[in-house]
mmCIF file of C-alpha atoms and ligand atoms in Angstrom:
data_model
loop_
_atom_site.group_PDB
_atom_site.id
_atom_site.type_symbol
_atom_site.label_atom_id
_atom_site.label_comp_id
_atom_site.label_asym_id
_atom_site.label_seq_id
_atom_site.Cartn_x
_atom_site.Cartn_y
_atom_site.Cartn_z
ATOM 1 C CA MET D 1 5.489 0.781 -11.965
ATOM 2 C CA LYS D 2 8.729 1.364 -15.237
ATOM 3 C CA ILE D 3 11.840 2.134 -14.426
ATOM 4 C CA ALA D 4 14.593 3.358 -16.951
ATOM 5 C CA VAL D 5 17.642 2.619 -16.915
ATOM 6 C CA ILE D 6 20.014 4.806 -19.249
ATOM 7 C CA HIS D 7 23.698 5.179 -19.396
ATOM 8 C CA GLY D 8 25.747 7.578 -21.782
ATOM 9 C CA PRO D 9 28.906 7.639 -23.231
ATOM 10 C CA ASN D 10 31.138 5.413 -23.221
ATOM 11 C CA LEU D 11 30.060 3.207 -20.944
ATOM 12 C CA ASN D 12 28.816 0.543 -23.974
ATOM 13 C CA LEU D 13 32.636 -0.456 -23.181
ATOM 14 C CA LEU D 14 32.410 -1.002 -19.772
ATOM 15 C CA GLY D 15 35.112 -3.654 -18.529
ATOM 16 C CA LEU D 16 37.313 -3.326 -21.334
ATOM 17 C CA ARG D 17 37.414 0.881 -19.716
ATOM 18 C CA GLU D 18 39.779 1.876 -17.451
ATOM 19 C CA PRO D 19 39.276 -1.371 -15.191
ATOM 20 C CA SER D 20 40.516 -0.101 -12.278
ATOM 21 C CA VAL D 21 38.636 3.209 -12.403
ATOM 22 C CA TYR D 22 35.406 1.239 -13.927
ATOM 23 C CA GLY D 23 35.569 -2.256 -12.630
ATOM 24 C CA LYS D 24 35.486 -4.729 -14.696
ATOM 25 C CA LYS D 25 32.067 -5.961 -14.904
ATOM 26 C CA THR D 26 30.651 -4.792 -17.972
ATOM 27 C CA LEU D 27 27.503 -3.070 -19.019
ATOM 28 C CA LYS D 28 25.505 -5.806 -19.853
ATOM 29 C CA SER D 29 26.856 -8.090 -16.095
ATOM 30 C CA ILE D 30 25.258 -4.635 -14.671
ATOM 31 C CA ASN D 31 22.151 -4.817 -16.435
ATOM 32 C CA ASP D 32 21.596 -8.388 -15.729
ATOM 33 C CA ALA D 33 22.477 -7.760 -11.976
ATOM 34 C CA LEU D 34 19.397 -4.257 -12.313
ATOM 35 C CA PHE D 35 17.657 -6.855 -14.328
ATOM 36 C CA GLU D 36 17.622 -9.853 -11.306
ATOM 37 C CA LYS D 37 16.865 -6.916 -8.977
ATOM 38 C CA SER D 38 13.628 -5.772 -11.019
ATOM 39 C CA LEU D 39 12.166 -8.942 -10.565
ATOM 40 C CA VAL D 40 12.426 -9.411 -6.337
ATOM 41 C CA LEU D 41 11.291 -5.532 -6.201
ATOM 42 C CA GLY D 42 8.333 -6.899 -8.923
ATOM 43 C CA VAL D 43 9.134 -3.323 -11.541
ATOM 44 C CA GLU D 44 10.056 -2.941 -15.161
ATOM 45 C CA VAL D 45 13.435 -1.960 -16.255
ATOM 46 C CA GLU D 46 14.455 -0.830 -19.743
ATOM 47 C CA PHE D 47 18.049 -0.564 -21.076
ATOM 48 C CA PHE D 48 19.059 2.311 -22.571
ATOM 49 C CA GLN D 49 22.320 3.204 -24.360
ATOM 50 C CA SER D 50 24.175 5.981 -26.264
ATOM 51 C CA ASN D 51 27.321 7.892 -26.870
ATOM 52 C CA SER D 52 25.155 10.397 -28.847
ATOM 53 C CA GLU D 53 23.667 13.270 -26.359
ATOM 54 C CA GLY D 54 20.258 14.251 -28.426
ATOM 55 C CA GLU D 55 18.979 10.128 -27.944
ATOM 56 C CA ILE D 56 19.311 10.478 -25.098
ATOM 57 C CA VAL D 57 17.198 13.500 -24.982
ATOM 58 C CA ASP D 58 14.814 12.385 -26.879
ATOM 59 C CA TYR D 59 14.626 8.652 -25.213
ATOM 60 C CA ILE D 60 13.871 10.688 -22.175
ATOM 61 C CA GLN D 61 11.287 12.934 -23.938
ATOM 62 C CA LEU D 62 9.357 9.937 -24.089
ATOM 63 C CA LEU D 63 9.536 8.367 -21.263
ATOM 64 C CA PRO D 64 6.086 10.399 -19.364
ATOM 65 C CA GLU D 65 3.889 9.102 -22.299
ATOM 66 C CA ARG D 66 5.434 5.451 -22.497
ATOM 67 C CA GLU D 67 4.149 5.145 -18.274
ATOM 68 C CA PHE D 68 7.494 5.422 -17.167
ATOM 69 C CA LYS D 69 7.362 6.681 -13.252
ATOM 70 C CA GLY D 70 11.427 7.793 -12.388
ATOM 71 C CA ILE D 71 14.383 7.636 -14.109
ATOM 72 C CA ILE D 72 18.291 5.917 -12.537
ATOM 73 C CA ILE D 73 20.455 7.902 -14.788
ATOM 74 C CA ASN D 74 24.782 7.881 -15.406
ATOM 75 C CA PRO D 75 25.341 10.703 -17.537
ATOM 76 C CA ALA D 76 29.162 9.713 -17.846
ATOM 77 C CA ALA D 77 31.138 12.431 -19.649
ATOM 78 C CA TYR D 78 27.241 14.297 -20.435
ATOM 79 C CA THR D 79 27.362 14.704 -16.629
ATOM 80 C CA HIS D 80 29.702 17.878 -16.546
ATOM 81 C CA THR D 81 28.781 19.336 -19.882
ATOM 82 C CA SER D 82 25.229 18.431 -20.931
ATOM 83 C CA VAL D 83 22.848 21.174 -19.865
ATOM 84 C CA ALA D 84 20.274 19.851 -22.843
ATOM 85 C CA ILE D 85 19.742 16.393 -21.139
ATOM 86 C CA ARG D 86 19.624 18.661 -17.216
ATOM 87 C CA ASP D 87 16.930 19.598 -19.582
ATOM 88 C CA ALA D 88 15.153 16.872 -20.503
ATOM 89 C CA ILE D 89 15.154 15.491 -17.736
ATOM 90 C CA LEU D 90 13.723 18.618 -16.146
ATOM 91 C CA ALA D 91 11.007 18.391 -18.863
ATOM 92 C CA VAL D 92 9.789 15.278 -18.127
ATOM 93 C CA ASP D 93 9.649 16.362 -14.428
ATOM 94 C CA LEU D 94 10.166 12.595 -13.022
ATOM 95 C CA PRO D 95 12.442 11.792 -10.366
ATOM 96 C CA PHE D 96 15.234 10.717 -10.605
ATOM 97 C CA VAL D 97 18.759 9.488 -9.451
ATOM 98 C CA GLU D 98 22.112 10.061 -10.775
ATOM 99 C CA VAL D 99 24.878 7.405 -10.806
ATOM 100 C CA HIS D 100 28.765 6.884 -11.256
ATOM 101 C CA LEU D 101 30.479 3.793 -11.187
ATOM 102 C CA SER D 102 33.704 6.239 -10.084
ATOM 103 C CA ASN D 103 33.818 8.758 -7.071
ATOM 104 C CA ILE D 104 34.140 11.834 -9.102
ATOM 105 C CA PHE D 105 34.840 14.315 -6.533
ATOM 106 C CA ALA D 106 38.173 12.033 -6.027
ATOM 107 C CA ARG D 107 38.824 12.798 -9.703
ATOM 108 C CA GLU D 108 39.980 15.015 -11.815
ATOM 109 C CA GLU D 109 38.269 19.189 -11.062
ATOM 110 C CA PHE D 110 36.757 19.358 -14.351
ATOM 111 C CA ARG D 111 34.339 15.799 -13.068
ATOM 112 C CA HIS D 112 33.465 17.224 -9.176
ATOM 113 C CA ARG D 113 30.612 19.272 -11.390
ATOM 114 C CA SER D 114 27.998 17.476 -11.671
ATOM 115 C CA LEU D 115 24.608 19.891 -13.932
ATOM 116 C CA PHE D 116 22.398 17.177 -12.499
ATOM 117 C CA SER D 117 23.023 17.049 -8.371
ATOM 118 C CA ASP D 118 21.429 19.577 -7.797
ATOM 119 C CA VAL D 119 18.030 18.681 -9.536
ATOM 120 C CA ALA D 120 18.085 14.643 -8.453
ATOM 121 C CA LEU D 121 16.367 13.226 -5.395
ATOM 122 C CA GLY D 122 20.040 11.443 -5.141
ATOM 123 C CA VAL D 123 23.536 10.793 -6.106
ATOM 124 C CA ILE D 124 25.964 7.066 -5.752
ATOM 125 C CA SER D 125 29.112 7.982 -6.711
ATOM 126 C CA GLY D 126 31.640 5.314 -5.885
ATOM 127 C CA LEU D 127 30.132 2.515 -5.113
ATOM 128 C CA GLY D 128 30.688 0.842 -8.404
ATOM 129 C CA TYR D 129 28.310 -1.391 -10.274
ATOM 130 C CA ARG D 130 26.019 -1.618 -6.887
ATOM 131 C CA GLY D 131 26.319 2.168 -7.371
ATOM 132 C CA TYR D 132 23.290 0.984 -9.056
ATOM 133 C CA ILE D 133 21.460 -1.438 -7.123
ATOM 134 C CA TYR D 134 21.052 0.660 -4.460
ATOM 135 C CA ALA D 135 19.312 3.212 -7.017
ATOM 136 C CA LEU D 136 17.125 1.113 -8.229
ATOM 137 C CA ASP D 137 15.925 0.223 -4.877
ATOM 138 C CA TYR D 138 15.560 3.510 -3.365
ATOM 139 C CA ILE D 139 13.917 4.766 -6.065
ATOM 140 C CA VAL D 140 11.088 2.100 -5.796
ATOM 141 C CA MET D 141 11.188 2.310 -2.575
ATOM 142 C CA VAL D 142 10.550 5.913 -2.813
ATOM 143 C CA LEU D 143 7.921 6.199 -5.799
ATOM 144 C CA LYS D 144 5.935 3.420 -4.170
ATOM 145 C CA GLN D 145 5.829 5.450 -0.595
ATOM 146 C CA ASP D 146 4.296 8.473 -3.626
ATOM 147 C CA GLY D 147 1.953 6.251 -4.496
ATOM 148 C CA ASN D 148 2.979 5.520 -8.133
ATOM 149 C CA LEU D 149 2.807 1.695 -8.223
HETATM 150 C C1 LIG X 201 31.327 8.314 -14.874
HETATM 151 C C2 LIG X 201 32.473 9.359 -14.480
HETATM 152 C C3 LIG X 201 32.127 10.352 -15.652
HETATM 153 O O1 LIG X 201 33.267 11.370 -15.243
HETATM 154 C C4 LIG X 201 32.830 9.558 -16.580
HETATM 155 O O2 LIG X 201 33.213 10.927 -17.869
HETATM 156 C C5 LIG X 201 32.383 8.412 -16.682
HETATM 157 C C6 LIG X 201 31.742 7.994 -16.010
HETATM 158 C C7 LIG X 201 31.028 7.244 -13.792
HETATM 159 O O3 LIG X 201 30.328 6.468 -13.899
HETATM 160 O O4 LIG X 201 32.180 7.154 -12.711
HETATM 161 O O5 LIG X 201 32.122 8.523 -18.503
HETATM 162 O O6 LIG X 201 30.052 8.432 -14.958
#
């Protein structure tokens, strides 16, 4: 019943960081909204934010033995660069939804490419903090249908 919510680099600065692009909500308020949604859905969520690629890889590697069933991840800048995080997710073989606050396809060209999208269940990009809520709703529905919850 456990879903990991992973936030990549600089997302600890949400609220202060480019609010016109990423919104005014802090990471804590996004996590609080997700926690509320988890109560409604009857699942457990764990939040992890790191600015370090290796820490994110280490965190992902331990998820199966900790009995996590799915992942919601905003890899932030690592979306466009990190083969290591992509490989970690493939290694643990957990279903995941990729979330971006901004619409990466409406921004600079280097943001158009994601190293995660082709192996994600799906991608939510440009719906602001609500994207995380929709992602949680979706992944829980899919896992329940698969009998994993
Ligand atoms: C982001 C988009 C990325 O391109 C950027 O590097 C981020 C945040 C988003 O949520 O819109 O840090 O993932």
